[in-house]
Amino acid sequence: MVLDKPRQPLQLRDVPKPKPGRGQLLVRVSACAVCRTDLHVVEGELPNSKLPLIPGHQIVGRVEELGTDIYPQSATPTLGREHAKNFGVRNPQFKIGDRVGIPWLGWTDGECAYCQSNRENLCDRARFTGYTIDGGYAEFTVADARFCFPLPDGYNDVEVAPLLCAGLIGYRSYRKTGGARRLGIYGFGNAAHLIAQIALFEGRELFVFTRPGDTARQQDAKKLGALWAGGSDEMPPEKLDAAIVFASVGRLVPIALRALAKGGIVVCGGIHMSGIPSFPYTDLWEERIITSVAPRIPVKTKTQTFPLEEANVALDRFRAGELTATAVLTIGQ
Ligand SMILES: [Zn+2]
Ligand SMILES: [Zn+2]
């Protein structure tokens, strides 16, 4: 499915099978989860996307062909090593037929100050899957082997796909909240849902903020174990030690800041967010912090599948807020 121009439906089209270049894998895609960032890309809210573009950056598939020079281990960025470690593999040495996951971060230069200090996720010249390089709304894709990772056996292709982005970004946001006891979450979508489960497991007190009036989602949050759930226009019953803003709404940042206790932190957990309005300095005073994330490390997912040709239907339902689970496109199944 191809995006020719922003704000137009994707086109179902036959395109030549890509060829794996140096260090790349050719992957036969079996599932690709749909992320809110895909909507932002399709709607042109993220600037300078590749065009025409195949979107999708939560890709699960099997290695079909290897490019040349796949494993110069010394050149494997820390990030690749870290992904591999998280999945219990020391050095990912892919072979034909292996199941792999392909995430948002698709390529880094390995030379800028960030790459040299083990922070490839902040690379100045980074390229992103399904945004500045073609992604997984397709039967085949090519990906830099250093950023692909093996996937745990406990999940099938559809279940594991949403972990590749929502899981990565959510986990990174959560880690930024340190040892916060009272944790607020603004926006209770896929990433939030995954992180809420971890936070509760680790004994945090969870406060969930949804769109005002979305009582169904507030009930969901309470059922999951949140101490309190309400609208984003409400103040929590207690001041929070940390808040994660998963909604892509910048207006929520000063609101979350006002809900913090002294020394608290607001983590913006979106790849894209609308502008943040100004707020009085006193709201930031007393060592409060606002920060953001770039996904780095991986973490039960709820999914709803659509065949690849129905990518536009999945995107439309997502846009309209009609999905109750992560949409996953299935390809050739
Ligand atoms: Zn995503
Ligand atoms: Zn770099």
mmCIF file of C-alpha atoms and ligand atoms in Angstrom:
data_model
loop_
_atom_site.group_PDB
_atom_site.id
_atom_site.type_symbol
_atom_site.label_atom_id
_atom_site.label_comp_id
_atom_site.label_asym_id
_atom_site.label_seq_id
_atom_site.Cartn_x
_atom_site.Cartn_y
_atom_site.Cartn_z
ATOM 1 C CA MET A 1 0.000 0.000 0.000
ATOM 2 C CA VAL A 2 1.584 3.240 -1.196
ATOM 3 C CA LEU A 3 1.213 6.839 -0.040
ATOM 4 C CA ASP A 4 1.678 9.065 -3.097
ATOM 5 C CA LYS A 5 0.809 12.330 -1.388
ATOM 6 C CA PRO A 6 -0.134 13.236 2.176
ATOM 7 C CA ARG A 7 -3.845 13.406 3.014
ATOM 8 C CA GLN A 8 -4.756 10.905 0.292
ATOM 9 C CA PRO A 9 -5.830 7.289 0.725
ATOM 10 C CA LEU A 10 -3.102 4.706 0.281
ATOM 11 C CA GLN A 11 -3.030 3.038 -3.117
ATOM 12 C CA LEU A 12 -2.907 -0.731 -3.539
ATOM 13 C CA ARG A 13 -0.183 -1.224 -6.110
ATOM 14 C CA ASP A 14 2.223 -3.840 -7.447
ATOM 15 C CA VAL A 15 5.768 -2.617 -6.850
ATOM 16 C CA PRO A 16 9.004 -4.429 -7.675
ATOM 17 C CA LYS A 17 10.317 -6.679 -4.914
ATOM 18 C CA PRO A 18 13.082 -4.663 -3.155
ATOM 19 C CA LYS A 19 16.675 -5.954 -3.295
ATOM 20 C CA PRO A 20 18.645 -6.227 -0.065
ATOM 21 C CA GLY A 21 21.686 -3.975 -0.195
ATOM 22 C CA ARG A 22 24.850 -4.152 1.888
ATOM 23 C CA GLY A 23 24.007 -5.142 5.471
ATOM 24 C CA GLN A 24 20.322 -5.512 4.706
ATOM 25 C CA LEU A 25 17.794 -8.299 4.965
ATOM 26 C CA LEU A 26 14.975 -8.920 2.536
ATOM 27 C CA VAL A 27 11.991 -9.781 4.724
ATOM 28 C CA ARG A 28 8.707 -11.383 3.698
ATOM 29 C CA VAL A 29 6.212 -9.486 5.854
ATOM 30 C CA SER A 30 3.516 -11.407 7.714
ATOM 31 C CA ALA A 31 2.106 -8.677 9.985
ATOM 32 C CA CYS A 32 2.498 -4.950 10.477
ATOM 33 C CA ALA A 33 0.810 -3.130 13.340
ATOM 34 C CA VAL A 34 -0.754 0.268 12.724
ATOM 35 C CA CYS A 35 0.573 3.093 14.893
ATOM 36 C CA ARG A 36 -0.724 6.601 15.501
ATOM 37 C CA THR A 37 2.501 7.834 13.928
ATOM 38 C CA ASP A 38 1.374 6.199 10.662
ATOM 39 C CA LEU A 39 -1.640 8.515 10.756
ATOM 40 C CA HIS A 40 0.603 11.524 11.368
ATOM 41 C CA VAL A 41 2.767 10.498 8.406
ATOM 42 C CA VAL A 42 -0.216 9.880 6.105
ATOM 43 C CA GLU A 43 -1.679 13.230 7.065
ATOM 44 C CA GLY A 44 1.574 15.070 6.379
ATOM 45 C CA GLU A 45 2.032 16.186 9.983
ATOM 46 C CA LEU A 46 5.536 14.774 10.085
ATOM 47 C CA PRO A 47 7.565 16.798 7.602
ATOM 48 C CA ASN A 48 9.764 15.558 4.754
ATOM 49 C CA SER A 49 8.578 11.990 4.505
ATOM 50 C CA LYS A 50 9.815 9.908 1.597
ATOM 51 C CA LEU A 51 7.305 9.995 -1.272
ATOM 52 C CA PRO A 52 5.936 7.808 -2.632
ATOM 53 C CA LEU A 53 6.119 5.906 0.636
ATOM 54 C CA ILE A 54 5.137 2.508 1.982
ATOM 55 C CA PRO A 55 4.179 3.236 5.625
ATOM 56 C CA GLY A 56 4.430 0.916 8.623
ATOM 57 C CA HIS A 57 7.112 0.484 11.258
ATOM 58 C CA GLN A 58 5.993 -2.393 13.476
ATOM 59 C CA ILE A 59 6.888 -5.170 11.111
ATOM 60 C CA VAL A 60 7.063 -8.905 11.675
ATOM 61 C CA GLY A 61 8.316 -11.198 8.956
ATOM 62 C CA ARG A 62 10.741 -13.872 7.892
ATOM 63 C CA VAL A 63 14.140 -13.435 6.312
ATOM 64 C CA GLU A 64 13.873 -14.290 2.627
ATOM 65 C CA GLU A 65 17.298 -13.212 1.409
ATOM 66 C CA LEU A 66 20.518 -11.815 2.884
ATOM 67 C CA GLY A 67 22.401 -8.840 1.503
ATOM 68 C CA THR A 68 26.198 -8.764 1.563
ATOM 69 C CA ASP A 69 28.204 -8.034 4.726
ATOM 70 C CA ILE A 70 25.462 -8.763 7.166
ATOM 71 C CA TYR A 71 27.456 -9.283 10.331
ATOM 72 C CA PRO A 72 30.482 -7.106 10.907
ATOM 73 C CA GLN A 73 30.015 -7.437 14.649
ATOM 74 C CA SER A 74 32.265 -4.490 15.473
ATOM 75 C CA ALA A 75 29.963 -2.278 13.420
ATOM 76 C CA THR A 76 26.827 -3.403 15.210
ATOM 77 C CA PRO A 77 25.562 -0.347 17.082
ATOM 78 C CA THR A 78 24.935 -0.618 20.795
ATOM 79 C CA LEU A 79 21.276 -0.363 20.033
ATOM 80 C CA GLY A 80 21.268 -3.518 17.977
ATOM 81 C CA ARG A 81 23.261 -5.273 20.674
ATOM 82 C CA GLU A 82 20.864 -4.008 23.305
ATOM 83 C CA HIS A 83 17.771 -5.189 21.431
ATOM 84 C CA ALA A 84 19.428 -8.540 21.003
ATOM 85 C CA LYS A 85 20.304 -8.722 24.695
ATOM 86 C CA ASN A 86 16.738 -7.904 25.663
ATOM 87 C CA PHE A 87 15.559 -10.805 23.621
ATOM 88 C CA GLY A 88 18.210 -13.097 25.021
ATOM 89 C CA VAL A 89 20.360 -13.239 21.896
ATOM 90 C CA ARG A 90 23.993 -12.141 22.055
ATOM 91 C CA ASN A 91 24.671 -11.170 18.513
ATOM 92 C CA PRO A 92 21.832 -11.392 16.051
ATOM 93 C CA GLN A 93 23.130 -13.497 13.187
ATOM 94 C CA PHE A 94 20.181 -13.798 10.922
ATOM 95 C CA LYS A 95 19.750 -16.604 8.456
ATOM 96 C CA ILE A 96 17.146 -17.302 5.843
ATOM 97 C CA GLY A 97 13.803 -18.232 7.413
ATOM 98 C CA ASP A 98 14.431 -16.471 10.745
ATOM 99 C CA ARG A 99 11.564 -14.477 12.222
ATOM 100 C CA VAL A 100 12.532 -10.831 12.714
ATOM 101 C CA GLY A 101 11.016 -7.626 14.021
ATOM 102 C CA ILE A 102 11.651 -4.298 12.270
ATOM 103 C CA PRO A 103 11.075 -1.133 14.341
ATOM 104 C CA TRP A 104 10.812 2.642 13.745
ATOM 105 C CA LEU A 105 14.533 3.347 13.942
ATOM 106 C CA GLY A 106 15.876 1.992 10.665
ATOM 107 C CA TRP A 107 19.366 3.407 10.158
ATOM 108 C CA THR A 108 21.969 5.573 11.902
ATOM 109 C CA ASP A 109 25.268 7.001 10.664
ATOM 110 C CA GLY A 110 27.385 5.537 13.482
ATOM 111 C CA GLU A 111 29.583 8.647 13.509
ATOM 112 C CA CYS A 112 27.769 11.616 15.042
ATOM 113 C CA ALA A 113 28.283 12.613 18.691
ATOM 114 C CA TYR A 114 25.148 10.700 19.717
ATOM 115 C CA CYS A 115 26.141 7.504 17.958
ATOM 116 C CA GLN A 116 29.650 7.770 19.422
ATOM 117 C CA SER A 117 28.206 8.030 22.927
ATOM 118 C CA ASN A 118 25.920 4.990 22.645
ATOM 119 C CA ARG A 119 22.800 7.056 22.012
ATOM 120 C CA GLU A 120 22.043 5.997 18.422
ATOM 121 C CA ASN A 121 18.379 6.606 19.123
ATOM 122 C CA LEU A 122 19.191 10.337 18.984
ATOM 123 C CA CYS A 123 21.379 10.175 15.842
ATOM 124 C CA ASP A 124 21.457 13.406 13.837
ATOM 125 C CA ARG A 125 21.030 11.613 10.530
ATOM 126 C CA ALA A 126 18.770 8.768 11.627
ATOM 127 C CA ARG A 127 16.342 7.256 9.116
ATOM 128 C CA PHE A 128 12.981 5.888 10.117
ATOM 129 C CA THR A 129 11.029 2.891 8.883
ATOM 130 C CA GLY A 130 7.752 3.769 7.194
ATOM 131 C CA TYR A 131 8.645 7.474 7.171
ATOM 132 C CA THR A 132 11.977 8.232 5.538
ATOM 133 C CA ILE A 133 12.470 4.656 4.317
ATOM 134 C CA ASP A 134 9.814 2.247 3.037
ATOM 135 C CA GLY A 135 8.034 0.205 5.686
ATOM 136 C CA GLY A 136 5.846 -2.816 6.172
ATOM 137 C CA TYR A 137 2.451 -2.197 4.584
ATOM 138 C CA ALA A 138 3.727 -4.555 1.902
ATOM 139 C CA GLU A 139 4.524 -8.155 1.095
ATOM 140 C CA PHE A 140 8.275 -7.535 1.206
ATOM 141 C CA THR A 141 10.566 -4.977 2.754
ATOM 142 C CA VAL A 142 14.304 -4.532 3.184
ATOM 143 C CA ALA A 143 15.837 -3.501 6.487
ATOM 144 C CA ASP A 144 19.267 -2.859 7.954
ATOM 145 C CA ALA A 145 20.095 -6.074 9.846
ATOM 146 C CA ARG A 146 21.675 -4.115 12.717
ATOM 147 C CA PHE A 147 18.287 -2.697 13.690
ATOM 148 C CA CYS A 148 16.245 -5.856 13.224
ATOM 149 C CA PHE A 149 15.777 -8.124 16.131
ATOM 150 C CA PRO A 150 14.840 -11.711 16.804
ATOM 151 C CA LEU A 151 11.437 -12.086 18.465
ATOM 152 C CA PRO A 152 10.500 -14.162 21.512
ATOM 153 C CA ASP A 153 8.689 -17.412 20.731
ATOM 154 C CA GLY A 154 5.869 -16.829 23.211
ATOM 155 C CA TYR A 155 4.040 -14.441 20.875
ATOM 156 C CA ASN A 156 2.583 -15.088 17.438
ATOM 157 C CA ASP A 157 3.217 -12.608 14.604
ATOM 158 C CA VAL A 158 0.073 -10.575 15.221
ATOM 159 C CA GLU A 159 0.559 -10.409 18.998
ATOM 160 C CA VAL A 160 4.166 -9.337 18.835
ATOM 161 C CA ALA A 161 3.782 -6.619 16.162
ATOM 162 C CA PRO A 162 2.410 -3.878 18.487
ATOM 163 C CA LEU A 163 5.327 -4.362 20.884
ATOM 164 C CA LEU A 164 7.692 -3.099 18.217
ATOM 165 C CA CYS A 165 6.649 0.513 18.705
ATOM 166 C CA ALA A 166 4.082 0.965 21.459
ATOM 167 C CA GLY A 167 6.204 -1.316 23.601
ATOM 168 C CA LEU A 168 9.497 0.368 22.771
ATOM 169 C CA ILE A 169 8.356 3.931 23.249
ATOM 170 C CA GLY A 170 6.205 3.165 26.252
ATOM 171 C CA TYR A 171 8.966 1.351 28.041
ATOM 172 C CA ARG A 172 11.449 4.122 27.385
ATOM 173 C CA SER A 173 8.966 6.705 28.727
ATOM 174 C CA TYR A 174 8.309 4.609 31.784
ATOM 175 C CA ARG A 175 12.003 4.197 32.550
ATOM 176 C CA LYS A 176 12.355 7.993 32.450
ATOM 177 C CA THR A 177 9.929 8.279 35.384
ATOM 178 C CA GLY A 178 12.507 6.634 37.655
ATOM 179 C CA GLY A 179 11.104 5.348 40.912
ATOM 180 C CA ALA A 180 7.939 7.490 40.832
ATOM 181 C CA ARG A 181 5.367 6.079 43.259
ATOM 182 C CA ARG A 182 2.343 8.025 41.982
ATOM 183 C CA LEU A 183 2.371 7.792 38.203
ATOM 184 C CA GLY A 184 -0.063 9.663 35.954
ATOM 185 C CA ILE A 185 -0.784 8.578 32.371
ATOM 186 C CA TYR A 186 -2.415 11.002 29.925
ATOM 187 C CA GLY A 187 -4.000 9.145 27.012
ATOM 188 C CA PHE A 188 -4.856 5.493 27.472
ATOM 189 C CA GLY A 189 -4.053 3.969 24.066
ATOM 190 C CA ASN A 190 -1.823 1.057 23.135
ATOM 191 C CA ALA A 191 1.472 2.227 24.608
ATOM 192 C CA ALA A 192 -0.241 3.360 27.812
ATOM 193 C CA HIS A 193 -2.046 0.060 28.169
ATOM 194 C CA LEU A 194 1.195 -1.908 27.983
ATOM 195 C CA ILE A 195 3.008 0.380 30.397
ATOM 196 C CA ALA A 196 0.139 0.480 32.884
ATOM 197 C CA GLN A 197 0.483 -3.281 33.276
ATOM 198 C CA ILE A 198 4.198 -2.995 34.015
ATOM 199 C CA ALA A 199 3.699 -0.083 36.408
ATOM 200 C CA LEU A 200 1.038 -1.955 38.369
ATOM 201 C CA PHE A 201 3.168 -5.070 38.441
ATOM 202 C CA GLU A 202 5.954 -2.982 39.944
ATOM 203 C CA GLY A 203 3.632 -1.626 42.620
ATOM 204 C CA ARG A 204 3.166 1.944 41.347
ATOM 205 C CA GLU A 205 -0.010 3.886 42.092
ATOM 206 C CA LEU A 206 -1.597 4.589 38.753
ATOM 207 C CA PHE A 207 -3.684 7.640 37.804
ATOM 208 C CA VAL A 208 -5.160 7.552 34.295
ATOM 209 C CA PHE A 209 -6.418 10.593 32.367
ATOM 210 C CA THR A 210 -8.604 10.127 29.277
ATOM 211 C CA ARG A 211 -10.558 12.470 27.036
ATOM 212 C CA PRO A 212 -13.115 14.212 29.248
ATOM 213 C CA GLY A 213 -16.267 12.124 29.286
ATOM 214 C CA ASP A 214 -14.676 8.895 28.007
ATOM 215 C CA THR A 215 -16.074 6.884 30.898
ATOM 216 C CA ALA A 216 -15.678 3.573 29.048
ATOM 217 C CA ARG A 217 -11.916 3.998 28.900
ATOM 218 C CA GLN A 218 -11.834 5.243 32.497
ATOM 219 C CA GLN A 219 -13.646 2.054 33.533
ATOM 220 C CA ASP A 220 -11.101 0.034 31.554
ATOM 221 C CA ALA A 221 -8.265 1.710 33.423
ATOM 222 C CA LYS A 222 -9.869 1.042 36.820
ATOM 223 C CA LYS A 223 -10.533 -2.562 35.879
ATOM 224 C CA LEU A 224 -6.856 -2.912 35.034
ATOM 225 C CA GLY A 225 -5.980 -1.626 38.508
ATOM 226 C CA ALA A 226 -5.667 2.174 38.295
ATOM 227 C CA LEU A 227 -6.198 3.870 41.650
ATOM 228 C CA TRP A 228 -8.014 6.724 39.943
ATOM 229 C CA ALA A 229 -9.224 7.488 36.424
ATOM 230 C CA GLY A 230 -10.786 10.672 35.134
ATOM 231 C CA GLY A 231 -10.816 13.282 32.389
ATOM 232 C CA SER A 232 -7.696 15.209 31.400
ATOM 233 C CA ASP A 233 -9.549 18.340 32.571
ATOM 234 C CA GLU A 234 -9.566 17.008 36.137
ATOM 235 C CA MET A 235 -6.862 17.174 38.798
ATOM 236 C CA PRO A 236 -5.840 13.900 40.437
ATOM 237 C CA PRO A 237 -6.752 13.468 44.119
ATOM 238 C CA GLU A 238 -3.041 13.573 45.012
ATOM 239 C CA LYS A 239 -0.071 15.303 43.397
ATOM 240 C CA LEU A 240 1.887 13.001 41.083
ATOM 241 C CA ASP A 241 5.580 12.120 41.174
ATOM 242 C CA ALA A 242 5.622 11.618 37.416
ATOM 243 C CA ALA A 243 3.295 11.821 34.441
ATOM 244 C CA ILE A 244 3.642 10.346 30.960
ATOM 245 C CA VAL A 245 1.769 12.107 28.155
ATOM 246 C CA PHE A 246 1.034 9.457 25.537
ATOM 247 C CA ALA A 247 -1.661 11.507 23.790
ATOM 248 C CA SER A 248 -0.208 13.530 20.895
ATOM 249 C CA VAL A 249 -1.748 16.698 22.335
ATOM 250 C CA GLY A 250 0.786 19.330 23.441
ATOM 251 C CA ARG A 251 -1.876 21.200 25.390
ATOM 252 C CA LEU A 252 -1.767 18.369 27.950
ATOM 253 C CA VAL A 253 1.858 19.058 28.874
ATOM 254 C CA PRO A 254 1.261 22.170 31.043
ATOM 255 C CA ILE A 255 -1.824 20.445 32.484
ATOM 256 C CA ALA A 256 0.248 17.422 33.480
ATOM 257 C CA LEU A 257 2.904 19.754 34.879
ATOM 258 C CA ARG A 258 0.330 21.338 37.207
ATOM 259 C CA ALA A 259 -0.606 17.876 38.517
ATOM 260 C CA LEU A 260 2.987 17.227 39.673
ATOM 261 C CA ALA A 261 4.464 17.370 43.145
ATOM 262 C CA LYS A 262 7.775 19.201 43.622
ATOM 263 C CA GLY A 263 10.634 17.501 41.777
ATOM 264 C CA GLY A 264 8.203 15.667 39.515
ATOM 265 C CA ILE A 265 8.718 14.865 35.839
ATOM 266 C CA VAL A 266 6.506 15.007 32.751
ATOM 267 C CA VAL A 267 7.618 12.614 30.008
ATOM 268 C CA CYS A 268 6.246 13.287 26.526
ATOM 269 C CA GLY A 269 5.915 9.794 25.082
ATOM 270 C CA GLY A 270 4.914 10.550 21.493
ATOM 271 C CA ILE A 271 6.920 10.618 18.276
ATOM 272 C CA HIS A 272 4.732 13.518 17.149
ATOM 273 C CA MET A 273 2.894 16.036 19.316
ATOM 274 C CA SER A 274 0.995 19.263 18.617
ATOM 275 C CA GLY A 275 2.491 22.532 19.933
ATOM 276 C CA ILE A 276 2.840 23.067 23.669
ATOM 277 C CA PRO A 277 1.160 26.299 24.837
ATOM 278 C CA SER A 278 3.023 28.664 27.159
ATOM 279 C CA PHE A 279 2.613 28.350 30.900
ATOM 280 C CA PRO A 280 3.768 30.315 33.948
ATOM 281 C CA TYR A 281 7.302 29.631 35.136
ATOM 282 C CA THR A 282 6.020 28.914 38.639
ATOM 283 C CA ASP A 283 4.522 25.679 37.300
ATOM 284 C CA LEU A 284 8.023 24.472 36.391
ATOM 285 C CA TRP A 285 9.766 25.940 39.454
ATOM 286 C CA GLU A 286 10.827 23.588 42.285
ATOM 287 C CA GLU A 287 12.790 21.212 40.105
ATOM 288 C CA ARG A 288 9.988 19.972 37.941
ATOM 289 C CA ILE A 289 11.171 18.517 34.623
ATOM 290 C CA ILE A 290 9.692 18.135 31.153
ATOM 291 C CA THR A 291 11.379 15.633 28.862
ATOM 292 C CA SER A 292 10.704 13.457 25.832
ATOM 293 C CA VAL A 293 11.894 10.105 24.533
ATOM 294 C CA ALA A 294 13.195 8.319 21.500
ATOM 295 C CA PRO A 295 12.411 4.615 21.588
ATOM 296 C CA ARG A 296 15.278 2.399 22.584
ATOM 297 C CA ILE A 297 14.447 -0.767 24.467
ATOM 298 C CA PRO A 298 11.720 -3.435 24.029
ATOM 299 C CA VAL A 299 8.660 -5.127 26.713
ATOM 300 C CA LYS A 300 -0.157 -8.817 26.554
ATOM 301 C CA THR A 301 -1.270 -7.015 23.499
ATOM 302 C CA LYS A 302 -4.836 -6.525 22.273
ATOM 303 C CA THR A 303 -5.086 -6.699 18.504
ATOM 304 C CA GLN A 304 -7.617 -6.481 15.719
ATOM 305 C CA THR A 305 -6.495 -7.719 12.292
ATOM 306 C CA PHE A 306 -7.149 -6.305 8.833
ATOM 307 C CA PRO A 307 -5.907 -7.706 5.510
ATOM 308 C CA LEU A 308 -3.221 -5.516 3.893
ATOM 309 C CA GLU A 309 -5.620 -4.228 1.208
ATOM 310 C CA GLU A 310 -7.769 -2.748 3.975
ATOM 311 C CA ALA A 311 -5.030 -0.519 5.364
ATOM 312 C CA ASN A 312 -7.149 2.573 4.631
ATOM 313 C CA VAL A 313 -10.064 1.113 6.602
ATOM 314 C CA ALA A 314 -7.748 0.467 9.555
ATOM 315 C CA LEU A 315 -6.356 4.013 9.356
ATOM 316 C CA ASP A 316 -9.854 5.540 9.071
ATOM 317 C CA ARG A 317 -11.125 3.632 12.086
ATOM 318 C CA PHE A 318 -8.018 4.608 14.032
ATOM 319 C CA ARG A 319 -8.485 8.264 13.098
ATOM 320 C CA ALA A 320 -12.144 8.128 14.146
ATOM 321 C CA GLY A 321 -11.256 6.569 17.502
ATOM 322 C CA GLU A 322 -13.248 3.450 16.631
ATOM 323 C CA LEU A 323 -10.561 0.898 17.409
ATOM 324 C CA THR A 324 -10.566 -0.811 20.778
ATOM 325 C CA ALA A 325 -7.353 -2.726 20.076
ATOM 326 C CA THR A 326 -4.189 -2.252 18.056
ATOM 327 C CA ALA A 327 -4.864 -2.701 14.369
ATOM 328 C CA VAL A 328 -2.500 -5.189 12.756
ATOM 329 C CA LEU A 329 -2.345 -5.669 8.994
ATOM 330 C CA THR A 330 -1.901 -9.296 8.010
ATOM 331 C CA ILE A 331 -0.112 -10.111 4.836
ATOM 332 C CA GLY A 332 -0.292 -13.359 2.916
ATOM 333 C CA GLN A 333 -1.891 -15.277 5.797
HETATM 334 ZN ZN ZN B 1 4.757 3.712 16.187
HETATM 335 ZN ZN ZN B 2 24.567 9.300 14.414
#
